[in-house]
Coordinates of N, CA and C in Angstrom, one line a residue:
X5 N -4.9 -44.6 25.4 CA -4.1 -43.6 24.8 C -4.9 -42.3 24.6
X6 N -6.0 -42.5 24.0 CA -7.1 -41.3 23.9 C -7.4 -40.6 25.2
X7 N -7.9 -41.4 25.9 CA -8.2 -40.7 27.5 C -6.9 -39.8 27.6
X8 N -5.7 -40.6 27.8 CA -4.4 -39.9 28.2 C -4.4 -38.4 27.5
X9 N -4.6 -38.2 25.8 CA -4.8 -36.7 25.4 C -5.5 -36.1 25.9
X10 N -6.9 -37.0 26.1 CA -7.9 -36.0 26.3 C -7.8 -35.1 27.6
X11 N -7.2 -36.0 28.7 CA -6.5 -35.5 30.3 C -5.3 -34.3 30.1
X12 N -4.4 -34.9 29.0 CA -3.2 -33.7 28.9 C -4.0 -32.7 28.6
X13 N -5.0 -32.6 27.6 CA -5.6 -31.6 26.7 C -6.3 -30.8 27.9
X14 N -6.9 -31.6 28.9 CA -7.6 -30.8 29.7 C -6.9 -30.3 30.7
X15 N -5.9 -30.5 31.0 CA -4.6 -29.9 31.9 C -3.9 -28.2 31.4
X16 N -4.3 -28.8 30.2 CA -3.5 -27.4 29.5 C -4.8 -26.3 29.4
X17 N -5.5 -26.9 29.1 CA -6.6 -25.5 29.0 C -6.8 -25.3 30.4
X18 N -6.9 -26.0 31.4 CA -7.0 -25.4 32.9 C -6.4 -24.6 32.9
X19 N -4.9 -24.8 32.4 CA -3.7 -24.1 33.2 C -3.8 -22.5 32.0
X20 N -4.2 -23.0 30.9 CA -4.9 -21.4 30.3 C -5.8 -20.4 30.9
X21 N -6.6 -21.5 31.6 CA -8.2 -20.5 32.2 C -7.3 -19.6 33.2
X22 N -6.2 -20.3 33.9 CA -6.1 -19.9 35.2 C -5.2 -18.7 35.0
X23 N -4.3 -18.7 33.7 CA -3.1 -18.0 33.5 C -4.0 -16.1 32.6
X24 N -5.5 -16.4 32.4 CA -6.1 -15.9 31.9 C -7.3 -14.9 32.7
X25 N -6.8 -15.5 33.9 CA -7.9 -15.8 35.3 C -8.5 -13.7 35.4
X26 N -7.7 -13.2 35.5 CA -7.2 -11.6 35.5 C -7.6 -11.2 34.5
X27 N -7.8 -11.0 33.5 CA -7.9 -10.8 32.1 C -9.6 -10.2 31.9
X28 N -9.7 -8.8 31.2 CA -10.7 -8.6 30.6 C -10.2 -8.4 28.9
X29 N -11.2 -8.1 28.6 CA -10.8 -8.1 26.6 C -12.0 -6.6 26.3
X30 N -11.8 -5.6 25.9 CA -11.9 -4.5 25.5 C -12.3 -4.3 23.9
X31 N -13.6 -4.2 23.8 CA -13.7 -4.5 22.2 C -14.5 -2.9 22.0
X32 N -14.2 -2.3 20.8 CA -14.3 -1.2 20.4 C -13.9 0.2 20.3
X33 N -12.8 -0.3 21.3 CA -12.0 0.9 21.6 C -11.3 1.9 20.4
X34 N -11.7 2.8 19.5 CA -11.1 3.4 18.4 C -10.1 4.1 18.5
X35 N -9.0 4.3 17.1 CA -8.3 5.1 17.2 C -6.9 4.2 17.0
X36 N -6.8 3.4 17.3 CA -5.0 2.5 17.2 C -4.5 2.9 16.5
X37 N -3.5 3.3 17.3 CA -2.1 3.9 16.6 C -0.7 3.4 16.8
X38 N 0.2 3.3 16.1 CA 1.2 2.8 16.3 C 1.9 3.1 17.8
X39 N 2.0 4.5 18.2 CA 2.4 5.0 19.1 C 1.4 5.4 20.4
X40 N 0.2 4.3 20.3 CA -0.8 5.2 21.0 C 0.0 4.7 23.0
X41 N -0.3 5.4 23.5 CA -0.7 4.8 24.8 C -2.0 3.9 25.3
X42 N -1.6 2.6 25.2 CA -3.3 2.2 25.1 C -4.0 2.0 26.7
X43 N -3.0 2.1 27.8 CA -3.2 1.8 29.3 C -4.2 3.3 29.0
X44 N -3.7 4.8 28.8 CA -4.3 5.8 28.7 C -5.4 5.7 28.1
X45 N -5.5 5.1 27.4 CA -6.8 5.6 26.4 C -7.8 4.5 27.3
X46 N -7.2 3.2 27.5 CA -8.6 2.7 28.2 C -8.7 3.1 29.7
X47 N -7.7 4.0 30.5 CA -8.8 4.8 31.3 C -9.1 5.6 31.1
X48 N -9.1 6.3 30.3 CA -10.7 7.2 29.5 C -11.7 6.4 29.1
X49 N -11.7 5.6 28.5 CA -12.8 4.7 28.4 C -13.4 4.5 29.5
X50 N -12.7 4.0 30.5 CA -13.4 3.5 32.2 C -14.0 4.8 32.5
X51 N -13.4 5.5 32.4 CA -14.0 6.7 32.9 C -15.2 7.2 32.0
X52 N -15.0 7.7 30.9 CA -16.0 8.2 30.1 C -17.4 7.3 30.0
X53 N -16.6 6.4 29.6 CA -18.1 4.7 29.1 C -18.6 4.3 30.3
X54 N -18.1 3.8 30.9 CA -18.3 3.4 32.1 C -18.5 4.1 33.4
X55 N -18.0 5.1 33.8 CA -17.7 6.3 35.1 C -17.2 6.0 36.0
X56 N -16.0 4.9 35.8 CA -15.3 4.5 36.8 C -14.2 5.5 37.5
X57 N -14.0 6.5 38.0 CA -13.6 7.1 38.4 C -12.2 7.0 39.4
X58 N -12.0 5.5 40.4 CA -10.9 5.3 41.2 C -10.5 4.7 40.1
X59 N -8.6 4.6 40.7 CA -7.5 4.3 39.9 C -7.4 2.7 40.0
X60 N -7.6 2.5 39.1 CA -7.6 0.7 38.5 C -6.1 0.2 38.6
X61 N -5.9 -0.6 39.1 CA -4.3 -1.0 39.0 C -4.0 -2.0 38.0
X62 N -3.7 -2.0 36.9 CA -3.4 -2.9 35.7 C -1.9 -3.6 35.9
X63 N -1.6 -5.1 35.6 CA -0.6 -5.1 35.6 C 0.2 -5.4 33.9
X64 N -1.0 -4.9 33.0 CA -0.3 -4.7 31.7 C -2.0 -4.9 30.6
X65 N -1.7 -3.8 29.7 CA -2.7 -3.0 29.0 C -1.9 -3.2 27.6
X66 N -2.6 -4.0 26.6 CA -1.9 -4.1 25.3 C -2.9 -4.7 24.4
X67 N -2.9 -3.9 22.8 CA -4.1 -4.6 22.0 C -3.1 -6.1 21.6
X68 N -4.3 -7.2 21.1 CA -4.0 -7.9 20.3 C -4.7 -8.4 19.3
X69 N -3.9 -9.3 18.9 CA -4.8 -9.9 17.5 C -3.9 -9.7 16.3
X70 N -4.4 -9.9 15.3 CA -3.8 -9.9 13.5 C -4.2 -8.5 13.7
X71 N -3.3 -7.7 12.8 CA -4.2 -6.2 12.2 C -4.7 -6.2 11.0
X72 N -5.7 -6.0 11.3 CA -6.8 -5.5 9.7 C -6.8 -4.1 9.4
X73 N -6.2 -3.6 8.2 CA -6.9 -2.3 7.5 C -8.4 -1.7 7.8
X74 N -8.4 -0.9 8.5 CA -9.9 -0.1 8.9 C -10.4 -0.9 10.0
X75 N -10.1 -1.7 11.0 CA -10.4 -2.7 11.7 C -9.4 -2.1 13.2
X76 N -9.7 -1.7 14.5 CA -8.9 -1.8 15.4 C -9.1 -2.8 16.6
X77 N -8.2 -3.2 17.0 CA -8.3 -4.6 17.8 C -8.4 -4.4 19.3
X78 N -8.8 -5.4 19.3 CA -9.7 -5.2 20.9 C -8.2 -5.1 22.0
X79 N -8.5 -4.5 23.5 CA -7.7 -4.6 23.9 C -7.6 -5.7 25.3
X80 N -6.6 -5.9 25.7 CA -6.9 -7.1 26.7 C -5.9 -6.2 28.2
X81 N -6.9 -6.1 29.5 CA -5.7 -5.5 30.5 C -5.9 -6.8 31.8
X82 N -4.6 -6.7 32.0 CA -4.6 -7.8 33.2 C -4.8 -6.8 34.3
X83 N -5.4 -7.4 35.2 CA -5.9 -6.8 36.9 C -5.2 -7.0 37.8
X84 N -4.7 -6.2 38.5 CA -3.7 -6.7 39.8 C -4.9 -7.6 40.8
X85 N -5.7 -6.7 40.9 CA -6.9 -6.8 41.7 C -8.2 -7.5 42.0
X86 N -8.7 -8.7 41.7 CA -9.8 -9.3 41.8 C -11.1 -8.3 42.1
X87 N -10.9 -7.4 42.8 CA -11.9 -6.6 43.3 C -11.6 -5.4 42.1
X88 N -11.1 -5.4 41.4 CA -11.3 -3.8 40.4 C -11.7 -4.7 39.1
X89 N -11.2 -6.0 38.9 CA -12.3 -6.6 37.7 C -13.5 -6.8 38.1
X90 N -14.0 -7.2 38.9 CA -15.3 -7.5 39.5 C -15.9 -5.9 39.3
X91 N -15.3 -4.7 39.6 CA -15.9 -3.6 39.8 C -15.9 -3.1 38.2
X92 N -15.2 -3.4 37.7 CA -15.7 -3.2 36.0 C -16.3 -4.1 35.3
X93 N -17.0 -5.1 35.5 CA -17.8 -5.9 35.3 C -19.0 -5.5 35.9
X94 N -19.1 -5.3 36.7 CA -20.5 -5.0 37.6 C -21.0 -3.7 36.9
X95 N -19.7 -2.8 36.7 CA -20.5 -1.6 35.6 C -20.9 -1.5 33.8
X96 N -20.3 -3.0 33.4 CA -20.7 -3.1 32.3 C -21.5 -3.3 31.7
X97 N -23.2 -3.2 32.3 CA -24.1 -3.0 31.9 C -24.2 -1.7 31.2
X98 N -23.9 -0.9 31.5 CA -23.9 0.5 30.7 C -23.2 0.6 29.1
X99 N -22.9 -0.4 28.9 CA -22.5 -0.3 27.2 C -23.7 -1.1 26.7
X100 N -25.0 -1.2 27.3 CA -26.2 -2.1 26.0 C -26.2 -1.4 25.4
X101 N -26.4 -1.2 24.0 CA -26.5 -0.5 22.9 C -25.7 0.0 22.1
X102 N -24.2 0.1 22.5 CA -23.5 0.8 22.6 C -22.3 -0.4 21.4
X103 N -21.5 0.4 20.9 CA -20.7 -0.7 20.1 C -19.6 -0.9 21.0
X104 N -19.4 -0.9 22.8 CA -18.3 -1.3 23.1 C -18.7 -2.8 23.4
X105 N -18.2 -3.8 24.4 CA -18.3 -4.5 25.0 C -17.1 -5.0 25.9
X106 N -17.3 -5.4 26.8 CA -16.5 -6.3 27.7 C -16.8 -7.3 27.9
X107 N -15.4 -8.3 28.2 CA -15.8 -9.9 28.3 C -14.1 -10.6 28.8
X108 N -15.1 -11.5 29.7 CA -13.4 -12.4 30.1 C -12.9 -13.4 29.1
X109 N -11.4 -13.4 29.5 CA -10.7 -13.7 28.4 C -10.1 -15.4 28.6
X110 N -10.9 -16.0 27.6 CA -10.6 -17.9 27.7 C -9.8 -18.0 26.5
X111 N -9.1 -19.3 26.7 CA -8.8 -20.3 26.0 C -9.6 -20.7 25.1
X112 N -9.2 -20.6 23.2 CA -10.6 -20.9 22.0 C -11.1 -22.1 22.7
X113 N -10.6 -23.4 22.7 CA -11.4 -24.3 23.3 C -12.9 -23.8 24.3
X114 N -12.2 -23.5 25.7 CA -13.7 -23.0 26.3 C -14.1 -22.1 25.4
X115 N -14.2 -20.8 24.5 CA -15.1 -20.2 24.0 C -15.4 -20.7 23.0
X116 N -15.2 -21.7 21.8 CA -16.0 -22.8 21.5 C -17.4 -23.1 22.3
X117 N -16.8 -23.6 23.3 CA -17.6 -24.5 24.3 C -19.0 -23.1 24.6
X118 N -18.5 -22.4 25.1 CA -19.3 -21.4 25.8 C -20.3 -20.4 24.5
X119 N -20.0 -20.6 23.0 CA -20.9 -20.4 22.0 C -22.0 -20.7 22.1
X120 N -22.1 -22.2 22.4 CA -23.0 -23.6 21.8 C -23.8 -23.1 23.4
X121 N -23.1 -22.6 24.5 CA -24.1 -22.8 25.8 C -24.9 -21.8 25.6
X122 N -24.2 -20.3 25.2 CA -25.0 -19.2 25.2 C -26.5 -19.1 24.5
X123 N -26.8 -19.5 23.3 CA -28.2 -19.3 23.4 C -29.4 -20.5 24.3
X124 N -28.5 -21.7 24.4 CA -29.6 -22.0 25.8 C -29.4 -21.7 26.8
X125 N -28.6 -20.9 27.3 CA -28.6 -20.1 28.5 C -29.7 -19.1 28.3
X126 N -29.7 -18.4 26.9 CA -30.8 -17.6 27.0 C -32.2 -18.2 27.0
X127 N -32.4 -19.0 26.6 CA -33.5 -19.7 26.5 C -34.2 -20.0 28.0
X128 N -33.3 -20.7 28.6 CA -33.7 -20.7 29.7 C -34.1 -19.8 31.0
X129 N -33.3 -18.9 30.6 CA -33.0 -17.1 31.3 C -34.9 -16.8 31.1
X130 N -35.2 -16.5 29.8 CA -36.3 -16.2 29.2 C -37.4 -16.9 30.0
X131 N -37.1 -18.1 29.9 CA -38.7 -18.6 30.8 C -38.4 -18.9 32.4
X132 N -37.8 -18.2 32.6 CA -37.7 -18.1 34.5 C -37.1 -18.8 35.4
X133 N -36.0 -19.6 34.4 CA -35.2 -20.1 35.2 C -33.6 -19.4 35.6
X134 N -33.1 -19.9 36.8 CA -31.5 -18.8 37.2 C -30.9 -19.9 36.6
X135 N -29.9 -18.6 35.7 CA -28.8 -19.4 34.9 C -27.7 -18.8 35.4
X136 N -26.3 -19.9 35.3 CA -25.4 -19.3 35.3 C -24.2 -20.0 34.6
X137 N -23.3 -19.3 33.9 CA -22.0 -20.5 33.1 C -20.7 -20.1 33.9
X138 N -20.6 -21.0 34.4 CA -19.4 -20.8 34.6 C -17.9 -21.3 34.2
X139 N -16.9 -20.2 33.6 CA -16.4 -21.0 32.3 C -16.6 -21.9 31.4
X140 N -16.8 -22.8 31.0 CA -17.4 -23.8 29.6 C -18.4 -24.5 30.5
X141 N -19.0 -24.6 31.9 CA -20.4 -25.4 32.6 C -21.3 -24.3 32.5
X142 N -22.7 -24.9 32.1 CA -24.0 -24.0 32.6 C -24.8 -24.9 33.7
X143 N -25.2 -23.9 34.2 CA -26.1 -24.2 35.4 C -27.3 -24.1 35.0
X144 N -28.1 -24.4 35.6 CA -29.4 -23.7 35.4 C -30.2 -24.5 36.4
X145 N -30.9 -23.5 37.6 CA -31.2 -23.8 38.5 C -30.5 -24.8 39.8
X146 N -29.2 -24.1 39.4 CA -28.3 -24.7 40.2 C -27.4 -26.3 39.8
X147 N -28.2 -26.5 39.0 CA -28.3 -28.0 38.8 C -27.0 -27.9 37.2
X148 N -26.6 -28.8 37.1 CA -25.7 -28.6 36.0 C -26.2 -29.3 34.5
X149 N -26.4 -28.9 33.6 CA -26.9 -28.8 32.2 C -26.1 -29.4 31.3
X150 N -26.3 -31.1 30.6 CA -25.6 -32.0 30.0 C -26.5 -32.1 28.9
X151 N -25.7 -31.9 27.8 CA -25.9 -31.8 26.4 C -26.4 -32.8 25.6
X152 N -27.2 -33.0 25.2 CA -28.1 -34.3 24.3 C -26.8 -35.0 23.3
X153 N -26.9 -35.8 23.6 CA -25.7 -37.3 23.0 C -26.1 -38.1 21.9
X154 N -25.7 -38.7 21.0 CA -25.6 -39.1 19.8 C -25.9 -40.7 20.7
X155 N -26.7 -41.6 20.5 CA -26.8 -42.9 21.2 C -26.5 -43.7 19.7
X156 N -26.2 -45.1 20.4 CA -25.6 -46.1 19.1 C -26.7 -46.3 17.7
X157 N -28.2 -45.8 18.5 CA -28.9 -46.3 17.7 C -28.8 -44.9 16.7
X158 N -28.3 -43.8 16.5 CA -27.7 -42.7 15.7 C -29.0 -41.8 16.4
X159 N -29.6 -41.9 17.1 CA -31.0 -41.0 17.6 C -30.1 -40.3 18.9
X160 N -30.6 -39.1 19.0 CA -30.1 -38.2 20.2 C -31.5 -38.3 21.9
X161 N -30.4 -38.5 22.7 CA -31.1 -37.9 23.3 C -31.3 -36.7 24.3
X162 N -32.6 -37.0 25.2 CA -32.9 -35.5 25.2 C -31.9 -34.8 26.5
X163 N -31.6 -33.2 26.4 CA -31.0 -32.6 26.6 C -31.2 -33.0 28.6
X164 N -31.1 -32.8 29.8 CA -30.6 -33.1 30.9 C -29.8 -32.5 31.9
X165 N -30.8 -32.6 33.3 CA -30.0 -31.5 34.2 C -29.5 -33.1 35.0
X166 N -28.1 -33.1 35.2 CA -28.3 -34.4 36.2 C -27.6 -33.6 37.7
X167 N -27.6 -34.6 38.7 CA -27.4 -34.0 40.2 C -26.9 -35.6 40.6
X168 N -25.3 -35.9 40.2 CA -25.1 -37.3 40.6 C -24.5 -36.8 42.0
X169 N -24.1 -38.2 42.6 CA -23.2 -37.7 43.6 C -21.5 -36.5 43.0
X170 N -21.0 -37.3 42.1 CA -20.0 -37.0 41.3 C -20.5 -35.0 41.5
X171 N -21.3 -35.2 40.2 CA -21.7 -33.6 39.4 C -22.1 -32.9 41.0
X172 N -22.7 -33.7 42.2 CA -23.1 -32.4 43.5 C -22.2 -32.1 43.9
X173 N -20.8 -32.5 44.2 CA -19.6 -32.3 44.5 C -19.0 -30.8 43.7
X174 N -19.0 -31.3 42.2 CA -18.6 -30.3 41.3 C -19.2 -29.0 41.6
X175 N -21.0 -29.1 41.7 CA -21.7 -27.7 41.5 C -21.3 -27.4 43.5
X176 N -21.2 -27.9 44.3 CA -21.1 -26.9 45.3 C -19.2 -26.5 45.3
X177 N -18.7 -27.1 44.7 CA -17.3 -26.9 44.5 C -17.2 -25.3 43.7
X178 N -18.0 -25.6 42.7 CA -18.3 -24.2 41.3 C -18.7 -23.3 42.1
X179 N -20.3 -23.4 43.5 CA -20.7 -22.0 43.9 C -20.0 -21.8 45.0
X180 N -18.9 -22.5 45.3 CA -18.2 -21.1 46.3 C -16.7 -21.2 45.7
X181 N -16.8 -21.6 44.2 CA -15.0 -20.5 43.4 C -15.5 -19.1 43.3
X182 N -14.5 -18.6 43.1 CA -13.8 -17.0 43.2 C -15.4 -16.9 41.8
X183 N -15.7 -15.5 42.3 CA -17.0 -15.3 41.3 C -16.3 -14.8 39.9
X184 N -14.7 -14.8 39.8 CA -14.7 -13.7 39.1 C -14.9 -15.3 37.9
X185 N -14.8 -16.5 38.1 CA -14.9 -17.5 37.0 C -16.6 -17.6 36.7
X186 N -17.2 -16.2 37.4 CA -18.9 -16.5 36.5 C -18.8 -15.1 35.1
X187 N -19.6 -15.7 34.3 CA -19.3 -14.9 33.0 C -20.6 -14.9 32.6
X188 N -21.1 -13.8 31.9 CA -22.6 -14.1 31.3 C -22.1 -13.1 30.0
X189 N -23.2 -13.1 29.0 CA -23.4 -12.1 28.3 C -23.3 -10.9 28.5
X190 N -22.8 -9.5 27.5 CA -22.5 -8.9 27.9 C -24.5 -8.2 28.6
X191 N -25.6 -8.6 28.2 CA -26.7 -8.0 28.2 C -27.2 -8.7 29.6
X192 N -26.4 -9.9 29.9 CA -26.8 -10.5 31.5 C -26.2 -9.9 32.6
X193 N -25.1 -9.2 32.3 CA -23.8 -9.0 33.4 C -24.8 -8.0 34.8
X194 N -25.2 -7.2 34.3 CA -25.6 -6.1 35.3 C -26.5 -7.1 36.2
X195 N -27.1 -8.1 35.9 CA -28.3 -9.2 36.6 C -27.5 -9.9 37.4
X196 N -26.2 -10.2 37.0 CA -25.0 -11.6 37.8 C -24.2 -10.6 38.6
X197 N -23.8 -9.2 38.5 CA -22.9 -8.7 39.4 C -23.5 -7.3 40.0
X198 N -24.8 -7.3 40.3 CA -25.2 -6.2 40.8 C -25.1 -5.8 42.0
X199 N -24.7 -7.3 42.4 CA -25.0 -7.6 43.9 C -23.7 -7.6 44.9
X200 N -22.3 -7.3 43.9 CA -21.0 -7.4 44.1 C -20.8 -5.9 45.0
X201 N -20.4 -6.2 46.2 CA -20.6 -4.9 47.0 C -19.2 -4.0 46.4
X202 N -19.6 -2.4 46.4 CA -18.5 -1.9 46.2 C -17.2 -1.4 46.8
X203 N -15.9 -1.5 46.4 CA -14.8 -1.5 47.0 C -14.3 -1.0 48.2
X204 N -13.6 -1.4 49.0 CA -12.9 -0.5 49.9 C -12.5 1.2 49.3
X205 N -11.9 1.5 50.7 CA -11.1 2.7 50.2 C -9.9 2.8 49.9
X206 N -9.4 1.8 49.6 CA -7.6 1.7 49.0 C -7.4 2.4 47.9
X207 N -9.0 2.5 47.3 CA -8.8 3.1 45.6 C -8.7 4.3 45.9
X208 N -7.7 5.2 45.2 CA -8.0 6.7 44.9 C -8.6 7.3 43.7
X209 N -9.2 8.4 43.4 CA -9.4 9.3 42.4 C -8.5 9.1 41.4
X210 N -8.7 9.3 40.3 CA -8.3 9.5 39.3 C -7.8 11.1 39.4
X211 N -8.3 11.8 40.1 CA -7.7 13.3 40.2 C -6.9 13.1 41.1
X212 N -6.7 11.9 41.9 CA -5.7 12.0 43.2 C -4.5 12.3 42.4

């Protein structure tokens, strides 16, 4: 009966990742107003923060969250386009320092999950090895990264890249999904998508 939840449970958050798949999240955008235009104000932001200049095709631009007094909430826009997220990701290295940030949008379960990875992702980033997470899995060196376990005798053990038959299936399954399911920090992003060639010409100007 447990297995059986834990399978529904994992069915449903898939079917979140995927319904979520489009989705960036917009934090620091100032100013919310009851009346504001928020599609308008975050292409000024693309534009200004970023310098994204062609016309982004959104298929819906809206803050969410609780409202807090003195507090404005992040905003979330869905992408028609796989290639115009990727192209605003790839420029979001230009907010280091900066109080914006960008980031794709999961299900709490995976960002739970993806908390606990991020500082050994950096850890391992640091001493020279290629990391990568993709949604709630880290890689690192290709190889997939299994978390130290509670054993009967109450002692843990130690942390583990394994490469079963099973898990090689998974990781060459993971490196050729759609890249838009690789996510890093916002301080890794320019490292993971620098390499994302830039768009056709379907886009127009913002002054078109």
């Amino acid at each position: 009966m447990k297995d059986e939840i834990n399978t529904l449970r994992d069915k449903v958050t898939d079917l979140q990742c995927r319904s979520m798949k489009q989705n960036l999240i917009f934090h620091g955008i100032a100013n919310e107003s009851r009346f504001e235009n928020t599609e308008e104000k975050l292409r000024n932001f693309l534009y200004y923060e970023l310098g994204i200049e062609d016309h982004i095709e959104f298929g819906n631009v809206h803050r969410f969250g609780r409202h807090e007094r003195g507090k404005d909430r992040p905003i979330v826009a869905r992408f028609l386009y796989q290639s115009d997220l990727l192209y605003v990701k790839q420029n979001a290295y230009k907010l280091r320092g900066s109080c914006y940030s960008v980031r794709e949008q999961f299900p709490q379960a995976v960002e739970d999950r993806r908390k606990i990875l991020y500082p050994i992702m950096k850890r391992h980033k640091e001493a020279g090895d290629t990391v990568k997470l993709v949604r709630d899995r880290l890689y690192i060196n290709n190889r997939p990264y299994v978390e130290p376990r509670l054993s009967d005798s109450g002692a843990y053990h130690n942390a583990s890249l394994v490469d079963s038959p099973s898990e090689r299936r998974h990781r060459l399954s993971d490196a050729y999904s759609d890249i838009t399911d690789v996510d890093t920090p916002l301080d890794d992003q320019h490292d993971t998508y620098s390499s994302v060639a830039r768009r056709g010409s379907r886009f127009r100007s913002l002054a078109g």
